[in-house]
Amino acid sequence: MRTWVILRSAGIGAYVMVFLSVAWGLVATSAALGRRVSKASAVLIHQFFSTCGLLLLGIHVGGLLVDPFMPFGPSEILVPGAASYRPAATAFGVIAMYATVVVLVTSWIRKRIGTTWWRRMHLLAAPAFVLSLAHGIFSGSDSTRPWMWWMYLVTGSAVVFLVVLRGLTAGHRPERAVRPVVTRQVAPRADAKSAARQMVSESR
């Protein structure tokens, strides 16, 4: 029973982290909301949410494999539609898991694959959230609780609003604060040579 509580909590936490990652990504790239956030801070916060979500997802999946109350086999977790327990809803979760892993891994290797492919793979973040939401609603044992319904409603509505806002401001990147560039004044070579000669003559 303790395992069941842990994996449920990890599943809810993973969903919240996916929501925060998607929502923050939309906020940070929206011209209306992301002007006061530096690029480095935006990327760091975005990766933090994504990494936490992946860790909680691992706990959730691992708990399903060892839980005696509702045991899942490796194929039921890795193959969409193979689970005997609510196969369609479970398939949503499996596909969302793969999409989340692809988004996070391609973010880690962004410099290797290039910005173009990274942006293409990053588009999977929104479907991953939608599938996670559907998985939680139709397969979660806590879906009948009012607080869970309110959480699904608030998070889903927030993402829809941010997607619409991002679409309306498409092509207008937020203006980031420009970091001050420190320049050192280098004396011309002629002045340096004359100064060296003067020092030599004075030493004599």
mmCIF file of C-alpha atoms in Angstrom, residues 8-159:
data_model
loop_
_atom_site.group_PDB
_atom_site.id
_atom_site.type_symbol
_atom_site.label_atom_id
_atom_site.label_comp_id
_atom_site.label_asym_id
_atom_site.label_seq_id
_atom_site.Cartn_x
_atom_site.Cartn_y
_atom_site.Cartn_z
ATOM 1 C CA ARG A 8 0.628 8.023 -7.141
ATOM 2 C CA SER A 9 2.345 10.983 -5.504
ATOM 3 C CA ALA A 10 5.241 10.738 -7.957
ATOM 4 C CA GLY A 11 2.814 10.617 -10.876
ATOM 5 C CA ILE A 12 1.030 13.750 -9.705
ATOM 6 C CA GLY A 13 4.356 15.467 -9.071
ATOM 7 C CA ALA A 14 5.605 14.528 -12.538
ATOM 8 C CA TYR A 15 2.468 16.008 -14.084
ATOM 9 C CA VAL A 16 2.931 19.232 -12.118
ATOM 10 C CA MET A 17 6.570 19.475 -13.245
ATOM 11 C CA VAL A 18 5.581 18.912 -16.880
ATOM 12 C CA PHE A 19 2.992 21.663 -16.529
ATOM 13 C CA LEU A 20 5.497 24.064 -14.951
ATOM 14 C CA SER A 21 8.083 23.282 -17.628
ATOM 15 C CA VAL A 22 5.646 23.857 -20.492
ATOM 16 C CA ALA A 23 4.113 26.936 -18.882
ATOM 17 C CA TRP A 24 7.499 28.460 -18.110
ATOM 18 C CA GLY A 25 8.732 27.780 -21.631
ATOM 19 C CA LEU A 26 5.733 29.608 -23.039
ATOM 20 C CA VAL A 27 6.114 32.485 -20.588
ATOM 21 C CA ALA A 28 9.837 32.919 -21.191
ATOM 22 C CA THR A 29 9.418 33.027 -24.984
ATOM 23 C CA SER A 30 6.413 35.334 -24.985
ATOM 24 C CA ALA A 31 7.126 38.958 -25.827
ATOM 25 C CA ALA A 32 4.437 40.078 -23.410
ATOM 26 C CA LEU A 33 5.763 38.182 -20.366
ATOM 27 C CA GLY A 34 9.406 37.289 -20.888
ATOM 28 C CA ARG A 35 11.093 40.685 -21.135
ATOM 29 C CA ARG A 36 12.311 40.773 -17.543
ATOM 30 C CA VAL A 37 13.791 37.266 -17.608
ATOM 31 C CA SER A 38 17.325 36.784 -18.875
ATOM 32 C CA LYS A 39 17.938 33.951 -21.314
ATOM 33 C CA ALA A 40 20.315 32.127 -18.961
ATOM 34 C CA SER A 41 17.813 32.236 -16.078
ATOM 35 C CA ALA A 42 14.951 31.140 -18.317
ATOM 36 C CA VAL A 43 16.886 28.116 -19.602
ATOM 37 C CA LEU A 44 18.063 27.141 -16.108
ATOM 38 C CA ILE A 45 14.564 27.238 -14.614
ATOM 39 C CA HIS A 46 13.115 25.408 -17.618
ATOM 40 C CA GLN A 47 15.664 22.600 -17.356
ATOM 41 C CA PHE A 48 15.142 22.350 -13.592
ATOM 42 C CA PHE A 49 11.412 21.720 -13.984
ATOM 43 C CA SER A 50 12.016 19.219 -16.793
ATOM 44 C CA THR A 51 14.666 17.287 -14.884
ATOM 45 C CA CYS A 52 12.532 17.094 -11.739
ATOM 46 C CA GLY A 53 9.630 15.851 -13.855
ATOM 47 C CA LEU A 54 11.798 13.126 -15.378
ATOM 48 C CA LEU A 55 13.019 11.970 -11.954
ATOM 49 C CA LEU A 56 9.477 11.807 -10.588
ATOM 50 C CA LEU A 57 8.381 9.991 -13.734
ATOM 51 C CA GLY A 58 11.089 7.395 -13.094
ATOM 52 C CA ILE A 59 9.802 6.882 -9.548
ATOM 53 C CA HIS A 60 6.250 6.568 -10.863
ATOM 54 C CA VAL A 61 7.203 3.950 -13.468
ATOM 55 C CA GLY A 62 9.447 2.060 -11.068
ATOM 56 C CA GLY A 63 6.667 1.947 -8.490
ATOM 57 C CA LEU A 64 4.291 0.421 -11.017
ATOM 58 C CA LEU A 65 6.764 -2.407 -11.642
ATOM 59 C CA VAL A 66 7.113 -3.388 -7.970
ATOM 60 C CA ASP A 67 3.697 -2.510 -6.557
ATOM 61 C CA PRO A 68 1.784 -5.647 -5.475
ATOM 62 C CA PHE A 69 -1.638 -3.949 -5.528
ATOM 63 C CA MET A 70 -1.696 -3.221 -9.267
ATOM 64 C CA PRO A 71 1.338 -4.963 -10.835
ATOM 65 C CA PHE A 72 2.517 -3.852 -14.259
ATOM 66 C CA GLY A 73 4.932 -5.740 -16.466
ATOM 67 C CA PRO A 74 7.705 -4.094 -18.511
ATOM 68 C CA SER A 75 5.741 -4.502 -21.745
ATOM 69 C CA GLU A 76 2.657 -2.847 -20.236
ATOM 70 C CA ILE A 77 4.750 0.184 -19.293
ATOM 71 C CA LEU A 78 6.808 0.412 -22.472
ATOM 72 C CA VAL A 79 4.248 -0.562 -25.145
ATOM 73 C CA PRO A 80 1.213 1.725 -25.645
ATOM 74 C CA GLY A 81 -2.045 -0.210 -25.322
ATOM 75 C CA ALA A 82 -0.475 -3.359 -23.843
ATOM 76 C CA ALA A 83 -1.737 -2.743 -20.299
ATOM 77 C CA SER A 84 -4.826 -4.582 -19.118
ATOM 78 C CA TYR A 85 -5.767 -1.723 -16.771
ATOM 79 C CA ARG A 86 -7.498 1.031 -18.746
ATOM 80 C CA PRO A 87 -5.374 0.421 -21.863
ATOM 81 C CA ALA A 88 -6.267 3.640 -23.697
ATOM 82 C CA ALA A 89 -5.582 5.906 -20.723
ATOM 83 C CA THR A 90 -2.390 4.012 -19.909
ATOM 84 C CA ALA A 91 -1.277 4.349 -23.538
ATOM 85 C CA PHE A 92 -1.636 8.122 -23.206
ATOM 86 C CA GLY A 93 0.807 8.020 -20.317
ATOM 87 C CA VAL A 94 3.299 5.810 -22.175
ATOM 88 C CA ILE A 95 3.337 8.085 -25.230
ATOM 89 C CA ALA A 96 3.626 11.154 -22.990
ATOM 90 C CA MET A 97 6.595 9.506 -21.261
ATOM 91 C CA TYR A 98 8.398 8.962 -24.566
ATOM 92 C CA ALA A 99 7.654 12.510 -25.728
ATOM 93 C CA THR A 100 8.941 13.968 -22.450
ATOM 94 C CA VAL A 101 12.164 11.958 -22.661
ATOM 95 C CA VAL A 102 12.739 13.053 -26.268
ATOM 96 C CA VAL A 103 12.210 16.722 -25.398
ATOM 97 C CA LEU A 104 14.549 16.588 -22.418
ATOM 98 C CA VAL A 105 17.310 14.557 -24.082
ATOM 99 C CA THR A 106 17.347 16.743 -27.196
ATOM 100 C CA SER A 107 17.631 19.777 -24.924
ATOM 101 C CA TRP A 108 20.742 18.258 -23.350
ATOM 102 C CA ILE A 109 22.350 17.656 -26.760
ATOM 103 C CA ARG A 110 21.091 20.825 -28.413
ATOM 104 C CA LYS A 111 24.561 21.903 -29.543
ATOM 105 C CA ARG A 112 25.127 18.568 -31.288
ATOM 106 C CA ILE A 113 21.839 18.333 -33.187
ATOM 107 C CA GLY A 114 21.505 22.030 -33.969
ATOM 108 C CA THR A 115 18.852 24.599 -33.160
ATOM 109 C CA THR A 116 16.556 23.612 -36.028
ATOM 110 C CA TRP A 117 16.134 19.991 -34.943
ATOM 111 C CA TRP A 118 15.974 21.006 -31.292
ATOM 112 C CA ARG A 119 13.031 23.298 -32.005
ATOM 113 C CA ARG A 120 11.275 20.562 -33.984
ATOM 114 C CA MET A 121 11.661 18.063 -31.165
ATOM 115 C CA HIS A 122 10.699 20.691 -28.610
ATOM 116 C CA LEU A 123 7.276 20.999 -30.217
ATOM 117 C CA LEU A 124 6.485 17.631 -28.588
ATOM 118 C CA ALA A 125 6.302 19.375 -25.205
ATOM 119 C CA ALA A 126 2.713 20.545 -25.736
ATOM 120 C CA PRO A 127 1.375 17.109 -26.870
ATOM 121 C CA ALA A 128 3.252 15.538 -23.953
ATOM 122 C CA PHE A 129 1.388 17.788 -21.545
ATOM 123 C CA VAL A 130 -1.991 17.100 -23.179
ATOM 124 C CA LEU A 131 -1.400 13.342 -23.053
ATOM 125 C CA SER A 132 -0.246 13.581 -19.439
ATOM 126 C CA LEU A 133 -3.425 15.460 -18.614
ATOM 127 C CA ALA A 134 -5.579 12.823 -20.354
ATOM 128 C CA HIS A 135 -3.642 10.038 -18.634
ATOM 129 C CA GLY A 136 -4.209 11.578 -15.230
ATOM 130 C CA ILE A 137 -7.910 12.212 -15.788
ATOM 131 C CA PHE A 138 -8.821 8.804 -17.190
ATOM 132 C CA SER A 139 -6.448 6.501 -15.317
ATOM 133 C CA GLY A 140 -5.604 8.273 -12.067
ATOM 134 C CA SER A 141 -7.191 6.839 -8.953
ATOM 135 C CA ASP A 142 -7.506 10.358 -7.509
ATOM 136 C CA SER A 143 -9.323 11.829 -10.496
ATOM 137 C CA THR A 144 -12.662 11.710 -8.689
ATOM 138 C CA ARG A 145 -11.391 13.973 -5.929
ATOM 139 C CA PRO A 146 -12.474 17.640 -6.294
ATOM 140 C CA TRP A 147 -8.996 19.037 -5.697
ATOM 141 C CA MET A 148 -7.608 16.939 -8.529
ATOM 142 C CA TRP A 149 -10.304 18.150 -10.917
ATOM 143 C CA TRP A 150 -9.563 21.740 -9.968
ATOM 144 C CA MET A 151 -5.848 21.172 -10.527
ATOM 145 C CA TYR A 152 -6.498 19.679 -13.962
ATOM 146 C CA LEU A 153 -8.845 22.541 -14.825
ATOM 147 C CA VAL A 154 -6.461 25.288 -13.694
ATOM 148 C CA THR A 155 -3.346 23.809 -15.299
ATOM 149 C CA GLY A 156 -5.096 22.930 -18.545
ATOM 150 C CA SER A 157 -6.668 26.369 -18.828
ATOM 151 C CA ALA A 158 -3.346 28.056 -18.064
ATOM 152 C CA VAL A 159 -1.560 26.181 -20.842
#
